[in-house]
mmCIF file of C-alpha atoms in Angstrom:
data_model
loop_
_atom_site.group_PDB
_atom_site.id
_atom_site.type_symbol
_atom_site.label_atom_id
_atom_site.label_comp_id
_atom_site.label_asym_id
_atom_site.label_seq_id
_atom_site.Cartn_x
_atom_site.Cartn_y
_atom_site.Cartn_z
ATOM 1 C CA MET V 1 28.365 -10.524 35.942
ATOM 2 C CA LYS V 2 29.163 -8.034 33.201
ATOM 3 C CA ASN V 3 28.520 -9.800 29.937
ATOM 4 C CA THR V 4 29.408 -8.649 26.447
ATOM 5 C CA LEU V 5 26.031 -6.956 25.939
ATOM 6 C CA LEU V 6 26.465 -4.811 29.053
ATOM 7 C CA ILE V 7 29.910 -3.681 27.942
ATOM 8 C CA LEU V 8 28.555 -2.679 24.530
ATOM 9 C CA VAL V 9 25.529 -0.778 25.787
ATOM 10 C CA LEU V 10 27.555 1.197 28.314
ATOM 11 C CA LEU V 11 29.043 3.020 25.318
ATOM 12 C CA PHE V 12 25.633 4.652 24.869
ATOM 13 C CA ILE V 13 25.186 5.925 28.434
ATOM 14 C CA ASN V 14 24.124 9.545 28.569
ATOM 15 C CA LEU V 15 26.433 11.701 30.630
ATOM 16 C CA SER V 16 25.410 15.130 31.852
ATOM 17 C CA HIS V 17 24.897 17.861 29.244
ATOM 18 C CA ALA V 18 28.047 19.779 28.469
ATOM 19 C CA GLN V 19 27.947 23.495 29.222
ATOM 20 C CA GLU V 20 26.572 25.776 26.545
ATOM 21 C CA ASP V 21 25.444 22.938 24.266
ATOM 22 C CA TYR V 22 22.604 25.076 22.949
ATOM 23 C CA GLU V 23 22.175 28.206 20.877
ATOM 24 C CA VAL V 24 19.381 30.739 20.946
ATOM 25 C CA GLU V 25 18.891 33.319 18.209
ATOM 26 C CA ILE V 26 17.257 36.617 19.146
ATOM 27 C CA ASN V 27 16.780 39.356 16.559
ATOM 28 C CA GLY V 28 19.389 37.757 14.303
ATOM 29 C CA LYS V 29 22.063 37.460 17.002
ATOM 30 C CA THR V 30 23.125 34.018 18.294
ATOM 31 C CA TYR V 31 23.968 33.288 21.945
ATOM 32 C CA ASP V 32 25.548 30.121 23.380
ATOM 33 C CA ILE V 33 23.571 28.908 26.386
ATOM 34 C CA ALA V 34 23.397 26.019 28.832
ATOM 35 C CA LEU V 35 20.334 24.526 30.456
ATOM 36 C CA ASP V 36 19.182 25.793 33.863
ATOM 37 C CA LYS V 37 21.583 28.745 33.840
ATOM 38 C CA ASN V 38 20.496 32.354 34.312
ATOM 39 C CA TYR V 39 21.488 34.853 31.617
ATOM 40 C CA GLU V 40 21.012 38.590 31.303
ATOM 41 C CA LEU V 41 21.140 39.815 27.717
ATOM 42 C CA ASP V 42 21.332 43.372 26.437
ATOM 43 C CA LEU V 43 19.064 43.856 23.437
ATOM 44 C CA ASN V 44 19.327 47.361 22.034
ATOM 45 C CA GLY V 45 19.672 48.837 25.504
ATOM 46 C CA THR V 46 16.944 46.673 27.046
ATOM 47 C CA LYS V 47 18.092 44.038 29.536
ATOM 48 C CA ILE V 48 16.190 40.758 29.460
ATOM 49 C CA LYS V 49 16.594 37.716 31.705
ATOM 50 C CA LEU V 50 16.747 34.289 30.113
ATOM 51 C CA ASN V 51 16.739 30.751 31.536
ATOM 52 C CA VAL V 52 16.198 27.664 29.362
ATOM 53 C CA LYS V 53 14.821 24.569 31.079
ATOM 54 C CA GLN V 54 14.167 21.112 29.738
ATOM 55 C CA LYS V 55 10.911 19.249 30.382
ATOM 56 C CA ASP V 56 11.178 16.307 32.784
ATOM 57 C CA THR V 57 9.719 13.996 30.137
ATOM 58 C CA LEU V 58 10.760 14.177 26.486
ATOM 59 C CA VAL V 59 9.227 12.629 23.356
ATOM 60 C CA TYR V 60 11.271 10.801 20.742
ATOM 61 C CA THR V 61 9.566 10.865 17.344
ATOM 62 C CA ASP V 62 10.479 8.651 14.406
ATOM 63 C CA PRO V 63 8.669 7.958 11.109
ATOM 64 C CA TYR V 64 7.788 4.483 12.461
ATOM 65 C CA PHE V 65 7.244 5.009 16.200
ATOM 66 C CA ASN V 66 7.383 7.428 19.099
ATOM 67 C CA PHE V 67 7.760 7.146 22.884
ATOM 68 C CA LYS V 68 8.382 9.216 25.990
ATOM 69 C CA TYR V 69 11.516 9.053 28.130
ATOM 70 C CA PRO V 70 13.054 10.907 31.120
ATOM 71 C CA LYS V 71 15.155 13.977 30.312
ATOM 72 C CA ASP V 72 18.146 12.442 32.136
ATOM 73 C CA TYR V 73 18.774 10.151 29.171
ATOM 74 C CA LYS V 74 19.946 10.726 25.641
ATOM 75 C CA VAL V 75 18.829 8.530 22.759
ATOM 76 C CA GLY V 76 21.911 6.847 21.290
ATOM 77 C CA LYS V 77 21.590 6.227 17.567
ATOM 78 C CA LYS V 78 23.708 3.839 15.511
ATOM 79 C CA ILE V 79 23.589 2.642 11.904
ATOM 80 C CA ILE V 80 24.318 -1.102 12.021
ATOM 81 C CA ASP V 81 24.184 -1.469 8.243
ATOM 82 C CA SER V 82 22.337 0.063 5.308
ATOM 83 C CA GLU V 83 19.076 -1.617 6.344
ATOM 84 C CA ILE V 84 19.260 -1.619 10.161
ATOM 85 C CA GLU V 85 19.215 1.385 12.488
ATOM 86 C CA GLN V 86 19.431 1.046 16.264
ATOM 87 C CA LEU V 87 18.305 3.332 19.087
ATOM 88 C CA MET V 88 19.369 2.815 22.702
ATOM 89 C CA LEU V 89 18.557 4.358 26.072
ATOM 90 C CA MET V 90 20.605 2.880 28.908
ATOM 91 C CA THR V 91 21.275 3.388 32.612
ATOM 92 C CA ALA V 92 24.763 3.130 34.105
ATOM 93 C CA GLU V 93 23.875 -0.353 35.400
ATOM 94 C CA GLY V 94 23.102 -1.605 31.899
ATOM 95 C CA SER V 95 19.302 -1.550 32.086
ATOM 96 C CA GLY V 96 17.495 0.030 29.205
ATOM 97 C CA PHE V 97 15.676 -0.230 25.908
ATOM 98 C CA ILE V 98 16.777 -0.947 22.334
ATOM 99 C CA ILE V 99 14.742 -0.416 19.173
ATOM 100 C CA GLN V 100 16.055 -1.712 15.857
ATOM 101 C CA THR V 101 14.436 -0.514 12.624
ATOM 102 C CA TYR V 102 14.671 -2.851 9.619
ATOM 103 C CA SER V 103 14.105 -1.498 6.099
ATOM 104 C CA GLY V 104 14.954 -4.625 4.077
ATOM 105 C CA ILE V 105 13.357 -7.573 5.900
ATOM 106 C CA ASN V 106 10.446 -8.392 8.186
ATOM 107 C CA PRO V 107 12.196 -9.122 11.521
ATOM 108 C CA THR V 108 9.296 -10.895 13.269
ATOM 109 C CA MET V 109 11.051 -14.262 12.947
ATOM 110 C CA LEU V 110 14.105 -12.984 14.850
ATOM 111 C CA ASN V 111 12.588 -12.837 18.354
ATOM 112 C CA GLU V 112 13.846 -16.216 19.473
ATOM 113 C CA LEU V 113 17.256 -15.634 17.922
ATOM 114 C CA MET V 114 17.603 -12.316 19.782
ATOM 115 C CA ILE V 115 16.499 -13.688 23.158
ATOM 116 C CA ASN V 116 18.929 -16.603 22.812
ATOM 117 C CA GLU V 117 21.775 -14.303 21.787
ATOM 118 C CA VAL V 118 21.442 -11.957 24.779
ATOM 119 C CA THR V 119 21.041 -14.773 27.350
ATOM 120 C CA LYS V 120 23.455 -17.474 26.191
ATOM 121 C CA GLU V 121 26.545 -16.027 27.875
ATOM 122 C CA SER V 122 24.748 -15.740 31.219
ATOM 123 C CA VAL V 123 23.351 -19.285 30.896
ATOM 124 C CA ASN V 124 26.840 -20.614 30.137
ATOM 125 C CA TYR V 125 28.099 -18.783 33.226
ATOM 126 C CA GLY V 126 25.541 -20.565 35.410
ATOM 127 C CA PHE V 127 22.430 -18.385 35.472
ATOM 128 C CA ASN V 128 19.103 -20.210 35.698
ATOM 129 C CA LEU V 129 16.749 -19.239 32.852
ATOM 130 C CA VAL V 130 12.954 -19.185 33.112
ATOM 131 C CA ARG V 131 10.746 -18.158 30.184
ATOM 132 C CA GLU V 132 7.551 -16.152 30.770
ATOM 133 C CA ASP V 133 6.429 -15.206 27.258
ATOM 134 C CA TYR V 134 3.240 -13.122 27.098
ATOM 135 C CA GLU V 135 1.104 -10.804 24.977
ATOM 136 C CA ARG V 136 1.368 -7.060 25.577
ATOM 137 C CA THR V 137 -1.143 -4.471 24.475
ATOM 138 C CA LEU V 138 0.450 -1.135 23.631
ATOM 139 C CA ASP V 139 -1.258 2.136 24.525
ATOM 140 C CA SER V 140 -2.437 2.399 20.912
ATOM 141 C CA GLY V 141 -4.278 -0.912 21.257
ATOM 142 C CA LEU V 142 -1.768 -2.882 19.152
ATOM 143 C CA LYS V 143 -1.153 -6.378 20.554
ATOM 144 C CA ILE V 144 2.360 -7.815 20.312
ATOM 145 C CA ASN V 145 3.913 -11.089 21.450
ATOM 146 C CA VAL V 146 6.800 -10.653 23.885
ATOM 147 C CA ASN V 147 9.491 -13.252 24.553
ATOM 148 C CA LYS V 148 10.565 -12.809 28.184
ATOM 149 C CA ALA V 149 13.567 -14.448 29.847
ATOM 150 C CA ILE V 150 14.316 -14.179 33.568
ATOM 151 C CA LEU V 151 17.880 -15.057 34.530
ATOM 152 C CA THR V 152 18.828 -15.649 38.170
ATOM 153 C CA TYR V 153 22.171 -16.364 39.811
ATOM 154 C CA LYS V 154 22.433 -16.144 43.602
ATOM 155 C CA ASN V 155 20.982 -12.668 44.369
ATOM 156 C CA GLU V 156 21.333 -11.334 40.822
ATOM 157 C CA ILE V 157 18.320 -11.095 38.509
ATOM 158 C CA ASN V 158 18.416 -10.059 34.844
ATOM 159 C CA ILE V 159 15.243 -9.735 32.771
ATOM 160 C CA TYR V 160 15.150 -9.538 28.980
ATOM 161 C CA GLU V 161 12.096 -8.913 26.813
ATOM 162 C CA VAL V 162 12.051 -9.066 23.004
ATOM 163 C CA ALA V 163 9.153 -8.223 20.694
ATOM 164 C CA SER V 164 8.805 -7.399 17.032
ATOM 165 C CA VAL V 165 6.393 -5.739 14.633
ATOM 166 C CA GLY V 166 6.711 -6.301 10.915
ATOM 167 C CA LYS V 167 5.388 -5.683 7.446
ATOM 168 C CA LYS V 168 6.410 -7.311 4.154
ATOM 169 C CA ASP V 169 9.972 -5.938 3.959
ATOM 170 C CA SER V 170 10.337 -3.829 7.097
ATOM 171 C CA GLY V 171 9.684 -3.759 10.800
ATOM 172 C CA LEU V 172 10.936 -3.194 14.323
ATOM 173 C CA ILE V 173 12.572 -5.257 17.033
ATOM 174 C CA LEU V 174 12.000 -3.997 20.572
ATOM 175 C CA MET V 175 14.155 -5.176 23.450
ATOM 176 C CA SER V 176 14.265 -4.226 27.112
ATOM 177 C CA MET V 177 17.047 -5.265 29.492
ATOM 178 C CA GLU V 178 16.595 -4.993 33.241
ATOM 179 C CA MET V 179 19.624 -5.728 35.380
ATOM 180 C CA SER V 180 17.673 -5.677 38.660
ATOM 181 C CA ASP V 181 14.096 -6.432 39.663
ATOM 182 C CA MET V 182 14.077 -3.941 42.546
ATOM 183 C CA GLU V 183 10.808 -2.082 42.899
ATOM 184 C CA ASN V 184 11.048 1.480 41.520
ATOM 185 C CA SER V 185 14.608 0.960 40.278
ATOM 186 C CA ILE V 186 15.934 3.509 37.775
ATOM 187 C CA GLY V 187 16.091 0.885 35.046
ATOM 188 C CA LYS V 188 12.590 -0.425 35.704
ATOM 189 C CA ASN V 189 11.142 3.087 35.608
ATOM 190 C CA LEU V 190 12.880 3.877 32.307
ATOM 191 C CA ILE V 191 11.713 0.629 30.707
ATOM 192 C CA ASN V 192 8.142 1.007 31.963
ATOM 193 C CA MET V 193 7.887 4.574 30.655
ATOM 194 C CA ILE V 194 8.973 3.516 27.171
ATOM 195 C CA TRP V 195 6.722 0.427 27.059
ATOM 196 C CA ASN V 196 3.734 2.376 28.413
ATOM 197 C CA THR V 197 4.050 5.265 25.935
ATOM 198 C CA LEU V 198 5.336 3.428 22.855
ATOM 199 C CA GLU V 199 3.260 4.046 19.744
ATOM 200 C CA ILE V 200 3.893 2.099 16.546
ATOM 201 C CA LYS V 201 2.812 4.027 13.447
#
């Protein structure tokens, strides 16, 4: 079942890098380049070979948090309003991770609202919902409460997790969405990498 959430997050799917998306400046001269492509440049009569590669694992750094993610994905960024910013990393199947940054309110009371919002359409459709809330310890040692909902319908399994971290007038909401529970699935690997490397500052 493709619910409203899946349709929205597919807008943030990272497609392959376009050719020559990057620039390199050498001795004041700029060259358009693409990743993993061989170039031979002439610099004042000297030929040099150039190939720019991207690391398999990248680091996203923000004033409030940082995490690692596979190079195959691009972090989608959206301003929801003047006080809420949203980051998304999604697979083509709709699995992925969302982080919302709040600069006007403490969002720690929104966990239950978020988990209900992302599951209600599936429950109305006929999915069975089981809650398995738990406490997660981040790599930094910070402990956070996670609301977890497992939705099943015939052979389909969707798993949602929502957590939040807050201060007086700011904070984060973290949400993972897994559209399959297959071992070593692309979505599971993406979600696990972000959870396992997430650092809240």
